[in-house]
Amino acid sequence: MRLLLIHADYLEYEVKRETGVAEKIDDERRSGRMDDVLAVFIAVEKEDEGNLDRAADDAVSEIREVAEKVNADRIVLYPYAHLSSSLASPDSAIYTLKRMEDILKSDFDLMRAPFGWYKAFTLRCKGHPLSELSRTIRPEEILTEALEAE
């Protein structure tokens, strides 16, 4: 999984058009805005499909760590396929994003942008030393199990 984390003054989005893999959304999710936010752009990758729960849990740990460092209590999860050329299936990605949402919403004011839609967005990065970070989450457990099986 690939994460691009940006501590921002705000992020706002508006859906423009659905793709062939778009999740169904209600009208209230067609646009959104959150101020003083940690925006997390996410690409779920094929490698993650061996253990989606583990990938989601590891990503949540990274997000929590960054949120604590930048003192953020609001998070936007934003599906962003452009971070990887090796994407998981749409069903796997949606499952993973929803799991991350379910875990994080108990501790953060959270918004998840819809998966599979072309969206316009505006973001204003805060510009401090930790305001732009990237993380690569690798399913270490899966790799270890595969090596042990050989």
PDB file of C-alpha atoms in Angstrom:
ATOM      1  CA  MET A   1       0.000   0.000   0.000  1.00  0.00           C
ATOM      2  CA  ARG A   2       1.169   3.504  -0.754  1.00  0.00           C
ATOM      3  CA  LEU A   3       0.277   6.511   1.375  1.00  0.00           C
ATOM      4  CA  LEU A   4       0.838  10.193   0.730  1.00  0.00           C
ATOM      5  CA  LEU A   5       0.090  12.139   3.913  1.00  0.00           C
ATOM      6  CA  ILE A   6      -0.374  15.895   3.757  1.00  0.00           C
ATOM      7  CA  HIS A   7      -1.131  18.037   6.789  1.00  0.00           C
ATOM      8  CA  ALA A   8      -3.398  20.670   5.311  1.00  0.00           C
ATOM      9  CA  ASP A   9      -5.336  23.774   6.201  1.00  0.00           C
ATOM     10  CA  TYR A  10      -8.183  22.134   4.273  1.00  0.00           C
ATOM     11  CA  LEU A  11      -9.112  19.565   1.669  1.00  0.00           C
ATOM     12  CA  GLU A  12     -12.291  19.776  -0.341  1.00  0.00           C
ATOM     13  CA  TYR A  13     -13.514  17.561  -3.156  1.00  0.00           C
ATOM     14  CA  GLU A  14     -16.405  17.230  -5.558  1.00  0.00           C
ATOM     15  CA  VAL A  15     -17.210  14.141  -7.622  1.00  0.00           C
ATOM     16  CA  LYS A  16     -17.431  14.786 -11.340  1.00  0.00           C
ATOM     17  CA  ARG A  17     -18.012  11.432 -13.013  1.00  0.00           C
ATOM     18  CA  GLU A  18     -18.013   7.799 -11.994  1.00  0.00           C
ATOM     19  CA  THR A  19     -15.690   5.212 -13.487  1.00  0.00           C
ATOM     20  CA  GLY A  20     -16.659   1.639 -14.271  1.00  0.00           C
ATOM     21  CA  VAL A  21     -15.574   0.578 -10.779  1.00  0.00           C
ATOM     22  CA  ALA A  22     -17.185   3.382  -8.768  1.00  0.00           C
ATOM     23  CA  GLU A  23     -18.745   2.575  -5.439  1.00  0.00           C
ATOM     24  CA  LYS A  24     -22.350   3.666  -5.007  1.00  0.00           C
ATOM     25  CA  ILE A  25     -22.672   6.852  -2.983  1.00  0.00           C
ATOM     26  CA  ASP A  26     -25.494   8.964  -1.635  1.00  0.00           C
ATOM     27  CA  ASP A  27     -25.825  12.666  -2.395  1.00  0.00           C
ATOM     28  CA  GLU A  28     -24.087  13.807   0.792  1.00  0.00           C
ATOM     29  CA  ARG A  29     -20.832  12.083  -0.286  1.00  0.00           C
ATOM     30  CA  ARG A  30     -20.776  13.796  -3.700  1.00  0.00           C
ATOM     31  CA  SER A  31     -18.717  16.578  -2.127  1.00  0.00           C
ATOM     32  CA  GLY A  32     -16.935  17.239   1.115  1.00  0.00           C
ATOM     33  CA  ARG A  33     -14.633  19.579   2.937  1.00  0.00           C
ATOM     34  CA  MET A  34     -12.593  19.240   6.074  1.00  0.00           C
ATOM     35  CA  ASP A  35     -10.455  21.959   7.666  1.00  0.00           C
ATOM     36  CA  ASP A  36      -7.190  21.535   9.584  1.00  0.00           C
ATOM     37  CA  VAL A  37      -6.840  17.975   8.376  1.00  0.00           C
ATOM     38  CA  LEU A  38      -4.406  15.165   7.730  1.00  0.00           C
ATOM     39  CA  ALA A  39      -5.191  14.213   4.129  1.00  0.00           C
ATOM     40  CA  VAL A  40      -4.190  10.624   3.406  1.00  0.00           C
ATOM     41  CA  PHE A  41      -4.012   9.703  -0.271  1.00  0.00           C
ATOM     42  CA  ILE A  42      -4.112   5.905  -0.568  1.00  0.00           C
ATOM     43  CA  ALA A  43      -3.356   3.298  -3.218  1.00  0.00           C
ATOM     44  CA  VAL A  44      -4.123  -0.290  -2.196  1.00  0.00           C
ATOM     45  CA  GLU A  45      -1.778  -2.598  -4.119  1.00  0.00           C
ATOM     46  CA  LYS A  46      -1.905  -6.171  -5.434  1.00  0.00           C
ATOM     47  CA  GLU A  47       0.623  -7.230  -2.792  1.00  0.00           C
ATOM     48  CA  ASP A  48      -1.873  -6.246  -0.102  1.00  0.00           C
ATOM     49  CA  GLU A  49      -4.469  -8.732  -1.320  1.00  0.00           C
ATOM     50  CA  GLY A  50      -2.722 -11.600   0.477  1.00  0.00           C
ATOM     51  CA  ASN A  51      -3.829 -10.070   3.781  1.00  0.00           C
ATOM     52  CA  LEU A  52      -6.019  -6.992   3.410  1.00  0.00           C
ATOM     53  CA  ASP A  53      -6.758  -6.772   7.130  1.00  0.00           C
ATOM     54  CA  ARG A  54      -3.055  -6.706   7.987  1.00  0.00           C
ATOM     55  CA  ALA A  55      -2.367  -4.095   5.294  1.00  0.00           C
ATOM     56  CA  ALA A  56      -5.198  -1.911   6.609  1.00  0.00           C
ATOM     57  CA  ASP A  57      -4.076  -2.311  10.217  1.00  0.00           C
ATOM     58  CA  ASP A  58      -0.460  -1.444   9.357  1.00  0.00           C
ATOM     59  CA  ALA A  59      -1.592   1.607   7.389  1.00  0.00           C
ATOM     60  CA  VAL A  60      -3.780   2.737  10.292  1.00  0.00           C
ATOM     61  CA  SER A  61      -0.762   2.480  12.624  1.00  0.00           C
ATOM     62  CA  GLU A  62       1.261   4.722  10.307  1.00  0.00           C
ATOM     63  CA  ILE A  63      -1.598   7.207   9.992  1.00  0.00           C
ATOM     64  CA  ARG A  64      -2.045   7.347  13.777  1.00  0.00           C
ATOM     65  CA  GLU A  65       1.684   7.945  14.235  1.00  0.00           C
ATOM     66  CA  VAL A  66       1.736  10.834  11.756  1.00  0.00           C
ATOM     67  CA  ALA A  67      -1.499  12.307  13.146  1.00  0.00           C
ATOM     68  CA  GLU A  68       0.041  12.339  16.615  1.00  0.00           C
ATOM     69  CA  LYS A  69       3.230  14.014  15.362  1.00  0.00           C
ATOM     70  CA  VAL A  70       1.347  16.805  13.578  1.00  0.00           C
ATOM     71  CA  ASN A  71      -1.374  17.034  16.253  1.00  0.00           C
ATOM     72  CA  ALA A  72      -4.200  16.271  13.815  1.00  0.00           C
ATOM     73  CA  ASP A  73      -7.593  15.090  15.015  1.00  0.00           C
ATOM     74  CA  ARG A  74      -9.283  15.208  11.596  1.00  0.00           C
ATOM     75  CA  ILE A  75      -8.445  12.801   8.768  1.00  0.00           C
ATOM     76  CA  VAL A  76      -9.564  12.450   5.168  1.00  0.00           C
ATOM     77  CA  LEU A  77      -9.002   9.073   3.508  1.00  0.00           C
ATOM     78  CA  TYR A  78      -8.708   9.778  -0.209  1.00  0.00           C
ATOM     79  CA  PRO A  79      -8.395   6.883  -2.692  1.00  0.00           C
ATOM     80  CA  TYR A  80      -5.636   7.812  -5.129  1.00  0.00           C
ATOM     81  CA  ALA A  81      -4.711   5.183  -7.706  1.00  0.00           C
ATOM     82  CA  HIS A  82      -1.948   7.381  -9.133  1.00  0.00           C
ATOM     83  CA  LEU A  83       0.449   6.384  -6.349  1.00  0.00           C
ATOM     84  CA  SER A  84       1.015   2.885  -7.779  1.00  0.00           C
ATOM     85  CA  SER A  85       1.142   0.969 -11.039  1.00  0.00           C
ATOM     86  CA  SER A  86       0.263  -2.301  -9.272  1.00  0.00           C
ATOM     87  CA  LEU A  87      -3.250  -1.760  -7.955  1.00  0.00           C
ATOM     88  CA  ALA A  88      -5.419  -4.176  -6.007  1.00  0.00           C
ATOM     89  CA  SER A  89      -8.815  -5.100  -7.403  1.00  0.00           C
ATOM     90  CA  PRO A  90     -11.537  -2.498  -6.828  1.00  0.00           C
ATOM     91  CA  ASP A  91     -13.348  -4.799  -4.377  1.00  0.00           C
ATOM     92  CA  SER A  92     -10.152  -5.304  -2.366  1.00  0.00           C
ATOM     93  CA  ALA A  93      -9.412  -1.581  -2.343  1.00  0.00           C
ATOM     94  CA  ILE A  94     -12.918  -0.651  -1.197  1.00  0.00           C
ATOM     95  CA  TYR A  95     -12.831  -3.317   1.527  1.00  0.00           C
ATOM     96  CA  THR A  96      -9.473  -2.017   2.777  1.00  0.00           C
ATOM     97  CA  LEU A  97     -10.531   1.636   2.734  1.00  0.00           C
ATOM     98  CA  LYS A  98     -13.733   0.824   4.634  1.00  0.00           C
ATOM     99  CA  ARG A  99     -11.790  -1.171   7.216  1.00  0.00           C
ATOM    100  CA  MET A 100      -9.408   1.744   7.721  1.00  0.00           C
ATOM    101  CA  GLU A 101     -12.389   4.079   8.043  1.00  0.00           C
ATOM    102  CA  ASP A 102     -14.080   1.830  10.602  1.00  0.00           C
ATOM    103  CA  ILE A 103     -10.944   1.664  12.748  1.00  0.00           C
ATOM    104  CA  LEU A 104     -10.031   5.356  12.599  1.00  0.00           C
ATOM    105  CA  LYS A 105     -13.495   6.872  13.047  1.00  0.00           C
ATOM    106  CA  SER A 106     -13.567   5.996  16.745  1.00  0.00           C
ATOM    107  CA  ASP A 107     -10.593   8.286  17.457  1.00  0.00           C
ATOM    108  CA  PHE A 108     -10.739  10.928  14.723  1.00  0.00           C
ATOM    109  CA  ASP A 109     -13.193  13.182  12.957  1.00  0.00           C
ATOM    110  CA  LEU A 110     -13.043  11.266   9.683  1.00  0.00           C
ATOM    111  CA  MET A 111     -14.178  11.620   6.094  1.00  0.00           C
ATOM    112  CA  ARG A 112     -13.597   9.085   3.299  1.00  0.00           C
ATOM    113  CA  ALA A 113     -13.762  10.323  -0.277  1.00  0.00           C
ATOM    114  CA  PRO A 114     -15.568   7.902  -2.618  1.00  0.00           C
ATOM    115  CA  PHE A 115     -13.664   5.241  -4.535  1.00  0.00           C
ATOM    116  CA  GLY A 116     -13.787   5.039  -8.308  1.00  0.00           C
ATOM    117  CA  TRP A 117     -14.956   8.549  -9.104  1.00  0.00           C
ATOM    118  CA  TYR A 118     -13.238  11.319 -11.003  1.00  0.00           C
ATOM    119  CA  LYS A 119     -13.039  14.102  -8.459  1.00  0.00           C
ATOM    120  CA  ALA A 120     -11.945  17.714  -8.426  1.00  0.00           C
ATOM    121  CA  PHE A 121     -10.123  18.588  -5.238  1.00  0.00           C
ATOM    122  CA  THR A 122      -8.439  21.532  -3.596  1.00  0.00           C
ATOM    123  CA  LEU A 123      -5.808  21.150  -0.914  1.00  0.00           C
ATOM    124  CA  ARG A 124      -3.800  23.728   0.988  1.00  0.00           C
ATOM    125  CA  CYS A 125      -0.690  22.184   2.532  1.00  0.00           C
ATOM    126  CA  LYS A 126       0.455  23.747   5.812  1.00  0.00           C
ATOM    127  CA  GLY A 127       4.099  23.754   4.706  1.00  0.00           C
ATOM    128  CA  HIS A 128       5.846  22.766   7.946  1.00  0.00           C
ATOM    129  CA  PRO A 129       8.629  20.122   7.984  1.00  0.00           C
ATOM    130  CA  LEU A 130       6.247  17.188   8.614  1.00  0.00           C
ATOM    131  CA  SER A 131       3.411  18.429   6.405  1.00  0.00           C
ATOM    132  CA  GLU A 132       4.315  16.211   3.425  1.00  0.00           C
ATOM    133  CA  LEU A 133       5.186  12.564   4.036  1.00  0.00           C
ATOM    134  CA  SER A 134       4.942   9.306   2.143  1.00  0.00           C
ATOM    135  CA  ARG A 135       4.809   5.757   3.402  1.00  0.00           C
ATOM    136  CA  THR A 136       5.007   2.357   1.749  1.00  0.00           C
ATOM    137  CA  ILE A 137       3.232  -0.404   3.649  1.00  0.00           C
ATOM    138  CA  ARG A 138       4.547  -3.865   2.801  1.00  0.00           C
ATOM    139  CA  PRO A 139       2.848  -7.084   3.909  1.00  0.00           C
ATOM    140  CA  GLU A 140       5.910  -8.389   5.783  1.00  0.00           C
ATOM    141  CA  GLU A 141       3.965 -11.222   7.367  1.00  0.00           C
ATOM    142  CA  ILE A 142       2.909 -12.512   3.949  1.00  0.00           C
ATOM    143  CA  LEU A 143       6.485 -12.392   2.657  1.00  0.00           C
ATOM    144  CA  THR A 144       7.776 -14.244   5.728  1.00  0.00           C
ATOM    145  CA  GLU A 145       5.118 -16.959   5.394  1.00  0.00           C
ATOM    146  CA  ALA A 146       5.921 -17.405   1.693  1.00  0.00           C
ATOM    147  CA  LEU A 147       9.638 -17.796   2.408  1.00  0.00           C
ATOM    148  CA  GLU A 148       8.968 -20.304   5.190  1.00  0.00           C
ATOM    149  CA  ALA A 149       6.818 -22.372   2.823  1.00  0.00           C
ATOM    150  CA  GLU A 150       9.709 -22.793   0.356  1.00  0.00           C
TER     151      GLU A 150
END
